[in-house]
Short mmCIF file of C-alpha atoms and ligand atoms in Angstrom, two decimals:
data_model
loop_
_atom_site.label_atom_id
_atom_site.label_comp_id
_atom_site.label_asym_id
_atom_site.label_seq_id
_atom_site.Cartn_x
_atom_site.Cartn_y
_atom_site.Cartn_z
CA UNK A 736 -15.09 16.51 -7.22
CA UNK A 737 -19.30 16.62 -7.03
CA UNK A 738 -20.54 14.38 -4.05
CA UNK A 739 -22.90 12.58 -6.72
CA UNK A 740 -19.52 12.30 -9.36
CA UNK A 741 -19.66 8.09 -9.96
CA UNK A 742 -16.00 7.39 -8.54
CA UNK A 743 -14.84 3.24 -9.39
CA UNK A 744 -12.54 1.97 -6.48
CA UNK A 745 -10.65 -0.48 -8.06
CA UNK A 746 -9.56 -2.96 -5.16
CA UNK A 747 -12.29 -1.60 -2.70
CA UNK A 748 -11.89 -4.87 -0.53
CA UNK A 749 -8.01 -4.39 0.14
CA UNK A 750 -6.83 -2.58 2.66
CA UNK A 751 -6.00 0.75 0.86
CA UNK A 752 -9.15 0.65 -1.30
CA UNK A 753 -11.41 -0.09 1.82
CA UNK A 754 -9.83 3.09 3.54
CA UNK A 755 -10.64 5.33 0.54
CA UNK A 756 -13.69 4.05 0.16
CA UNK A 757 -14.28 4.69 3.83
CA UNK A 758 -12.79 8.44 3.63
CA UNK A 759 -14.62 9.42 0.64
CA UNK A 760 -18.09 7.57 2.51
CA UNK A 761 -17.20 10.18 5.32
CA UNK A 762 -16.68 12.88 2.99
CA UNK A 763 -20.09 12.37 1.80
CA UNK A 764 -19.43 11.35 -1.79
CA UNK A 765 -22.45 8.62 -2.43
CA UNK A 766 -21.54 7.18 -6.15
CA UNK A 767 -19.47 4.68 -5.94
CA UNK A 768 -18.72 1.17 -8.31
CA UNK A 769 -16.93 -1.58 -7.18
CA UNK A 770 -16.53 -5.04 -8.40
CA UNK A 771 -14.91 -7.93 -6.62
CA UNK A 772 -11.84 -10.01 -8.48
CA UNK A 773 -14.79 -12.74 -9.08
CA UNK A 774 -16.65 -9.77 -10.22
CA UNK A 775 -14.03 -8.39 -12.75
CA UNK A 776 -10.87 -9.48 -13.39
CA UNK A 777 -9.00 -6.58 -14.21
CA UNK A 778 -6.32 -8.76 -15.78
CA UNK A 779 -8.57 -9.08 -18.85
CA UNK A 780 -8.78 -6.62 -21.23
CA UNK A 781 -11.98 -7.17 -23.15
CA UNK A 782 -13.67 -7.60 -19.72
CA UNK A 783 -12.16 -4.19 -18.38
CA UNK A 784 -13.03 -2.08 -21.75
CA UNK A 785 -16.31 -3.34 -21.53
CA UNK A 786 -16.97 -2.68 -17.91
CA UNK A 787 -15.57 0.90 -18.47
CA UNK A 788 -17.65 1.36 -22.03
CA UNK A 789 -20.34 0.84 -19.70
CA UNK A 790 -19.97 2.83 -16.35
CA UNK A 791 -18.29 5.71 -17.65
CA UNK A 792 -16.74 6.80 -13.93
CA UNK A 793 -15.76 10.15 -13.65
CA UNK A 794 -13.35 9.36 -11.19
CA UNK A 795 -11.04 6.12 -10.68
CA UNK A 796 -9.22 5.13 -7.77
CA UNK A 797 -6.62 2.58 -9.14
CA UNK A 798 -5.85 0.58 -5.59
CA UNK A 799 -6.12 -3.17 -7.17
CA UNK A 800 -2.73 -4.71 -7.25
CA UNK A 801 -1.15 -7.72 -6.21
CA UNK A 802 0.96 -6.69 -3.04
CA UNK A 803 2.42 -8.89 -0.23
CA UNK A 804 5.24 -8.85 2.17
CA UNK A 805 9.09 -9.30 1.58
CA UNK A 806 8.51 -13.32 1.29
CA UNK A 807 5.68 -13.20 -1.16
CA UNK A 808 7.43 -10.73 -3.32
CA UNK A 809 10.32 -12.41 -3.94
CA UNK A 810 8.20 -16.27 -4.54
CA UNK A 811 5.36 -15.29 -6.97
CA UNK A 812 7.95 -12.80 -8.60
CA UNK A 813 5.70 -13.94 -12.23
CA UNK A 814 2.89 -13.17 -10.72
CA UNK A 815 3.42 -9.89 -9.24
CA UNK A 816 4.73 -8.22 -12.20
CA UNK A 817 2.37 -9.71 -14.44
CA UNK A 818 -0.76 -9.12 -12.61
CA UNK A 819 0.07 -5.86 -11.99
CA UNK A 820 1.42 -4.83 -15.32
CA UNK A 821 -2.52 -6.17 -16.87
CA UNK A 822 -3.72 -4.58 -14.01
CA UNK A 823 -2.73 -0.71 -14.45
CA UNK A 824 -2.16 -1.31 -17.88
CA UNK A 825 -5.76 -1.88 -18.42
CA UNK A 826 -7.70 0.12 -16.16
CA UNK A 827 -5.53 3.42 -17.01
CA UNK A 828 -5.99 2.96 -20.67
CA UNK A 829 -10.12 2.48 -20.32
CA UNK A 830 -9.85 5.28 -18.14
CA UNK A 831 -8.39 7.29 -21.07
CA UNK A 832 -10.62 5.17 -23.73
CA UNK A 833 -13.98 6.88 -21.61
CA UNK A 834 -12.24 10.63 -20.73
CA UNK A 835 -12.00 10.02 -16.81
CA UNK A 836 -11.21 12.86 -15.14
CA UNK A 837 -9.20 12.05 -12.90
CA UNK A 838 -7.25 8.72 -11.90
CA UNK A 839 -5.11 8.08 -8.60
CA UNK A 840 -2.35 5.32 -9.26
CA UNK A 841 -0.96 3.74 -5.79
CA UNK A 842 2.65 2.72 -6.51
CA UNK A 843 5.03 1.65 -3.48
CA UNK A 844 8.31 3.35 -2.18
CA UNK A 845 9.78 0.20 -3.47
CA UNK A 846 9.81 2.12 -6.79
CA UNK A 847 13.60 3.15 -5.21
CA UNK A 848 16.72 2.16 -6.25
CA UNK A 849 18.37 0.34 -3.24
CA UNK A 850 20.67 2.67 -2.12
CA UNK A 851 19.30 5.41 -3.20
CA UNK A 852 19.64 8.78 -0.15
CA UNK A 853 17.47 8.90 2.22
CA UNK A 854 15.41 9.94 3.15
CA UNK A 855 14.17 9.02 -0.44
CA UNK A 856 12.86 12.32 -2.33
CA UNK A 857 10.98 11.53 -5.59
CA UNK A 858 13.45 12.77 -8.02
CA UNK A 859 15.63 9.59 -7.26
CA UNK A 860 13.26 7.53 -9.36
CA UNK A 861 15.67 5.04 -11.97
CA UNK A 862 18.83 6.77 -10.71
CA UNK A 863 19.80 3.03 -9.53
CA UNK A 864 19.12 -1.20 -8.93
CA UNK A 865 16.59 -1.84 -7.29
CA UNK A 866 15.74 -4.25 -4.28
CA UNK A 867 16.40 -7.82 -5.99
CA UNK A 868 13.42 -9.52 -3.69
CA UNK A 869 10.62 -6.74 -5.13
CA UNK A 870 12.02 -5.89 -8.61
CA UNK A 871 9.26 -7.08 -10.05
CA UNK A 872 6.33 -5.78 -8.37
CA UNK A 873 8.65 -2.45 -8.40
CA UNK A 874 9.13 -2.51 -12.35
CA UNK A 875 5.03 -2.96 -12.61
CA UNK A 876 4.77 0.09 -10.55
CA UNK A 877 6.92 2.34 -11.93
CA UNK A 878 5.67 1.28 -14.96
CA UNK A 879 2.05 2.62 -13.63
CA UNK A 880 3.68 5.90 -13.13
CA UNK A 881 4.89 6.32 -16.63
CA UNK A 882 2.09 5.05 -18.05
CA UNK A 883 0.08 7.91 -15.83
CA UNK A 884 2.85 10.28 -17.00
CA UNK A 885 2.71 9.17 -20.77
CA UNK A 886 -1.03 9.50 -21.06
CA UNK A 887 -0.67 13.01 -19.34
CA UNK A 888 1.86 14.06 -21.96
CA UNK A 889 -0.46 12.94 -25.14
CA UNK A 890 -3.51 12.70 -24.40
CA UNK A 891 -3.81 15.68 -21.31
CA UNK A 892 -5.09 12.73 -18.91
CA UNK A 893 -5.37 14.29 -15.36
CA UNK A 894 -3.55 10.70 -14.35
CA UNK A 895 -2.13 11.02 -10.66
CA UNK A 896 0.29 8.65 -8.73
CA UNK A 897 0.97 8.47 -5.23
CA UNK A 898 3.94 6.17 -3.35
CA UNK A 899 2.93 5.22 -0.08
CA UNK A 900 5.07 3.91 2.52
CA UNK A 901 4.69 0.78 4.13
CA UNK A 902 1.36 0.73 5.40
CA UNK A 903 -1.19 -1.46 7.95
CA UNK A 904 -4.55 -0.76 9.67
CA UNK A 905 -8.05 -2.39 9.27
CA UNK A 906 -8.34 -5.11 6.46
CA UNK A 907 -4.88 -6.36 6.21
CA UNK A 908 -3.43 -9.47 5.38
CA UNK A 909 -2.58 -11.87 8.26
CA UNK A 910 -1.63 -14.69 6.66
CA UNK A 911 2.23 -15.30 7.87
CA UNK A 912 3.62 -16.83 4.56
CA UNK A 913 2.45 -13.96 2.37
CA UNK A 914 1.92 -10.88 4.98
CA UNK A 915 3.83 -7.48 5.59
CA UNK A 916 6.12 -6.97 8.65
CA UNK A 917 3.87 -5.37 11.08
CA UNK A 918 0.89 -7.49 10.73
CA UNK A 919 2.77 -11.20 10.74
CA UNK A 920 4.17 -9.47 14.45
CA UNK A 921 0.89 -8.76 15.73
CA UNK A 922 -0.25 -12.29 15.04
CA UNK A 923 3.02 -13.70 16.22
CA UNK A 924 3.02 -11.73 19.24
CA UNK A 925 -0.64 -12.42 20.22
CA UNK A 926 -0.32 -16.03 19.31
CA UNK A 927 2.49 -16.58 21.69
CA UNK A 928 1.58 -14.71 24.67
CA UNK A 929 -1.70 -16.82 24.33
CA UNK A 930 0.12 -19.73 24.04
CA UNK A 931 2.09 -18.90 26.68
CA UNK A 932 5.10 -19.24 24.08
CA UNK A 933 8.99 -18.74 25.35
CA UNK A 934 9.94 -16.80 22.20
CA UNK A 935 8.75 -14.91 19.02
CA UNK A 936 10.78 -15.85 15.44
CA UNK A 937 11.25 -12.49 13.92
CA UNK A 938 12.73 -12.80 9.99
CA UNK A 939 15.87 -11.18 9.11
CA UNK A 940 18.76 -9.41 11.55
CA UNK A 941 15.91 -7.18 12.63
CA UNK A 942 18.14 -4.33 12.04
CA UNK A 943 16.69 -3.21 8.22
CA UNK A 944 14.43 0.27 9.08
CA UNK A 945 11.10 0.79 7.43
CA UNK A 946 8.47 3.68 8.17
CA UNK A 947 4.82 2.72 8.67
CA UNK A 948 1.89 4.78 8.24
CA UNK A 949 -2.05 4.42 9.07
CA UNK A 950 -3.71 3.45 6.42
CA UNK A 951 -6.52 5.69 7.42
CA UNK A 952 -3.86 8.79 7.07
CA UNK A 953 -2.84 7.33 3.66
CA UNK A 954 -5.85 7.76 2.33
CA UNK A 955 -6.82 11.27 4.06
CA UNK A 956 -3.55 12.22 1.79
CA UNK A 957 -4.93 10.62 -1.55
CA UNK A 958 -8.46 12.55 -1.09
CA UNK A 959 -5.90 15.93 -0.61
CA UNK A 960 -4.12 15.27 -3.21
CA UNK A 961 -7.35 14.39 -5.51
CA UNK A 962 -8.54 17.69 -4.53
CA UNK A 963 -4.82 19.70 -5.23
CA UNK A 964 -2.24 17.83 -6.96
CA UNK A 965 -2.81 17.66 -10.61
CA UNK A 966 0.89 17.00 -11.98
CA UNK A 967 3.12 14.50 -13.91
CA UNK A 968 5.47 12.84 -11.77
CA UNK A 969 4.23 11.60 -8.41
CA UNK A 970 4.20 12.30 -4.74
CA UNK A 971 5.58 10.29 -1.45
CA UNK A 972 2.76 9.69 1.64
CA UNK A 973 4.93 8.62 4.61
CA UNK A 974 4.98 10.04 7.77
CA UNK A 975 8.18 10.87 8.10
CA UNK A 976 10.18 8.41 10.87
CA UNK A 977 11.18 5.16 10.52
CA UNK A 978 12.42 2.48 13.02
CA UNK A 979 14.46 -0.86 12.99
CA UNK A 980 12.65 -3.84 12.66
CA UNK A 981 13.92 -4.97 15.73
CA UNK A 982 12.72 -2.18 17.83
CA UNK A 983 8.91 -2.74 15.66
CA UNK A 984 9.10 -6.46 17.38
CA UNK A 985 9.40 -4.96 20.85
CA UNK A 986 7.24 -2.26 20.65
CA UNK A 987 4.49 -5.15 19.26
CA UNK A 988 5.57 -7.05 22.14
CA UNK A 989 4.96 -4.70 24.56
CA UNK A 990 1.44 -3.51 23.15
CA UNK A 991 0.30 -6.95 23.11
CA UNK A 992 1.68 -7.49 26.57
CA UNK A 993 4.36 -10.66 25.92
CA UNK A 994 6.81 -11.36 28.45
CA UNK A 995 9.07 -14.16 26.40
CA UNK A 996 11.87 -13.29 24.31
CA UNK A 997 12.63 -12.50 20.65
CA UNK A 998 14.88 -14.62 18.02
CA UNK A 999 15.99 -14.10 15.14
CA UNK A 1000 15.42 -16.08 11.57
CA UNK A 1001 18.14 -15.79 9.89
CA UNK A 1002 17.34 -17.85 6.91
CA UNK A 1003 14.85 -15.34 6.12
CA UNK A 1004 16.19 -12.10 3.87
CA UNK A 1005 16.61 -8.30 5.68
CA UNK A 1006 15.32 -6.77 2.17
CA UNK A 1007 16.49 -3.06 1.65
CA UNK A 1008 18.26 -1.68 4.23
CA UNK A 1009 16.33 1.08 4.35
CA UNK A 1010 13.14 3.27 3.12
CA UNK A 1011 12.49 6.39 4.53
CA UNK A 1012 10.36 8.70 2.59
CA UNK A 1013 10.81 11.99 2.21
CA UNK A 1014 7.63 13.92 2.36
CA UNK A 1015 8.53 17.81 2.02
CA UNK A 1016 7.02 17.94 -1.16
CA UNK A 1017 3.68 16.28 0.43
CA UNK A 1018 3.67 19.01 3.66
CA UNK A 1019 4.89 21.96 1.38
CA UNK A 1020 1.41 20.93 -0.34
CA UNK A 1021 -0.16 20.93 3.28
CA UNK A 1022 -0.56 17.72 4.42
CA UNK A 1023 0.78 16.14 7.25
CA UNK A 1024 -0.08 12.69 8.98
CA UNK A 1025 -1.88 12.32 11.86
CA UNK A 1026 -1.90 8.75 13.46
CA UNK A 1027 1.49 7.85 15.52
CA UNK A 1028 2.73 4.59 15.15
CA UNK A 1029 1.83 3.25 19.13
CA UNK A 1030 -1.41 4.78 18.63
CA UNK A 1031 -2.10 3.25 15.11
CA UNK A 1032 -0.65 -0.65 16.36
CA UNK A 1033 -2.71 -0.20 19.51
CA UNK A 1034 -5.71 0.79 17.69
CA UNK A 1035 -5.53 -2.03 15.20
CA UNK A 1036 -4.45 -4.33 18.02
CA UNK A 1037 -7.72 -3.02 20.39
CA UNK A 1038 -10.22 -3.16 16.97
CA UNK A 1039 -8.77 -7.08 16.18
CA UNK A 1040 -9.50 -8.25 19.46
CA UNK A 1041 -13.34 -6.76 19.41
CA UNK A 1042 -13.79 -8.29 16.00
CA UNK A 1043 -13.27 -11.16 14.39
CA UNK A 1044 -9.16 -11.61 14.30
CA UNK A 1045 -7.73 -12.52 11.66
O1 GFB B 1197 7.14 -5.89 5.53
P1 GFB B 1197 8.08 -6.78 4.81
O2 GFB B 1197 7.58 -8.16 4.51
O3 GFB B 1197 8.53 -6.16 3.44
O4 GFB B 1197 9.43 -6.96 5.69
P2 GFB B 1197 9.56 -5.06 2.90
C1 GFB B 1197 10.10 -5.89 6.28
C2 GFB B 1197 11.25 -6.38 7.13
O5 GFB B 1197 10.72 -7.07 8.27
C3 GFB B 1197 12.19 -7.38 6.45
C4 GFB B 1197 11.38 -8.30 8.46
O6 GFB B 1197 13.51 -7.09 6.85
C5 GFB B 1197 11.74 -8.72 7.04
O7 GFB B 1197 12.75 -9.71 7.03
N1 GFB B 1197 10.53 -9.24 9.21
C6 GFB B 1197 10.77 -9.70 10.47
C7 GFB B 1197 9.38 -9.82 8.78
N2 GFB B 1197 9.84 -10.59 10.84
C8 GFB B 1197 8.96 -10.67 9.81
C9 GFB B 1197 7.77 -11.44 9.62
O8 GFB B 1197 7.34 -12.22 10.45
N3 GFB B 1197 7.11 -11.24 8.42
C10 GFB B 1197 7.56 -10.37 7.47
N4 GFB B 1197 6.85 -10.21 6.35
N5 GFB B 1197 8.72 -9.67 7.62
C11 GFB B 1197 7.88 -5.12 0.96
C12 GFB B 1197 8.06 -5.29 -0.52
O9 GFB B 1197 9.17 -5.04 1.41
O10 GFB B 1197 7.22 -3.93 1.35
C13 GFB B 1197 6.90 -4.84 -1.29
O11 GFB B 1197 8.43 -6.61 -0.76
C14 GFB B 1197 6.30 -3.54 -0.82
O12 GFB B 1197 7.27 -4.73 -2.62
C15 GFB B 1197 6.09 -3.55 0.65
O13 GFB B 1197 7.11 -2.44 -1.19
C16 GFB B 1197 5.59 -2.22 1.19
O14 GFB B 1197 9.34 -3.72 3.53
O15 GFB B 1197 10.97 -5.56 2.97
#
């Protein structure tokens, strides 16, 4: 990749496009488009044809997507698989229609059958059911990485996809209806030891495990693999633990510095029991990750204090 190569960041304002977008900044690449959801909505076809007919990137980072936490998945099930079926569906084909060169797809490790072994490696992709409250954003995504695949195959597209982990850091969402795990229990912890609250409600048994990378390593691993990886199939970024849910909630509590106690919400679904990635194929590339998880939750903990919250 040429520093002055035009790259489009599609979903530069989310949390995963903002960290490319910051990595590649860093790595002095300077040509960049990006278009808000106001600007472009990707869902449209004619609109997404005609904004690639026109740019011509040479690169795409394909980050836009729908995502949300365990609650949000299973409510607006519609909505995430068809938002990010029109999505993918539209910017990988104008990719193809205007010979990109490259294109990164960001899947999930949702993409898993339930109980698939872990930790999951990626040939255990449709080996079996999948998580009932994500099927659908995790049929959209593996759709995305046969779509990559099937342009690959006929057409020679150099079509990439990548399945993070769970991920946080700068520009998440905060919203407790619709958030992830680890960002809904830095708000809940915070709120409550301001409040001077007796206890936090965490969702589920707390027992479910889930493995949480930086979202600043996540996207030091997609500008490796943009450099190295050009292959059908896809590649797992995790960084390699994971930890019960329960022990996330104290580990919050104690960064944040709350004294009450925790409960349990019972009402509220566990999700898959668990998703550790495997990511041999990832290091046997090279890459390894470098944030640890207190360091990462402090850091985002220290960075929404000194700005403006949530
Ligand atoms: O992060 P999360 O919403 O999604 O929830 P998933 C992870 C676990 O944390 C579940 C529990 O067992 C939740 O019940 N949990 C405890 C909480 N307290 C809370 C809370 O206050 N808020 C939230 N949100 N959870 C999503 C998928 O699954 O992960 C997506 O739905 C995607 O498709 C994403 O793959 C990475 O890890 O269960």
């Amino acid at each position: 990749m040429k520093k002055t190569e035009k790259i489009y960041i599609a979903g530069h304002r989310g949390m995963v496009g903002s960290a490319i977008h910051r990595k590649l900044k860093q790595e002095g690449f300077t040509n960049f488009i990006t278009k808000t959801s106001k600007q472009l909505d990707l869902r449209n076809q004619s609109k997404v044809d005609r904004f690639f007919s026109k740019e011509k990137p040479d690169y795409v980072i394909l980050a836009a997507a729908k995502v949300g936490g365990i609650m949000a998945n299973n409510t607006y099930r519609a909505e995430f698989l068809y938002d990010n079926l029109m999505i993918q569906n539209n910017v990988i084909n104008a990719a193809h229609g205007v010979g990109v060169k490259k294109l990164l797809f960001l899947g999930s490790s949702c993409i898993y059958p339930k109980f698939a072994p872990q930790p999951l490696q990626e040939d255990s992709l449709l080996t079996g059911i999948l998580e009932p409250t994500n099927e659908p954003y995790a049929i959209a995504k593996i759709a995305g990485i046969k779509m990559c695949d099937a342009y690959r195959a006929q057409y020679g597209s150099n079509f990439i996809s990548v399945m993070p982990t769970n991920l946080y850091g700068p520009n998440d969402n905060y919203d407790l209806k619709t958030s992830h795990v680890l960002p809904a229990l830095i708000r809940k912890f915070h709120e409550a030891k301001v409040n001077k609250e007796p206890h936090v409600m965490m969702w589920g048994t707390g027992k479910p495990k889930r493995e949480f990378l930086h979202v600043d390593d996540l996207a030091d691993a997609c500008f490796f693999l943009m450099k190295s990886f050009n292959e059908a199939g896809f590649v797992n970024i995790g960084c390699g633990e994971d930890i019960a849910i329960g022990e996330l909630g104290k580990l919050i509590s104690e960064i944040v510095g709350y004294k009450g106690t925790i409960k349990n919400d019972l009402s509220k679904p566990d999700g898959t029991p668990r998703k550790l990635m495997d990511i041999s194929k990832l290091k046997k590339a090279g890459w390894s990750p470098k944030i640890g998880l207190r360091e990462g939750i402090q850091k985002v903990y220290n960075d929404l204090k000194s700005e403006n919250w949530y």
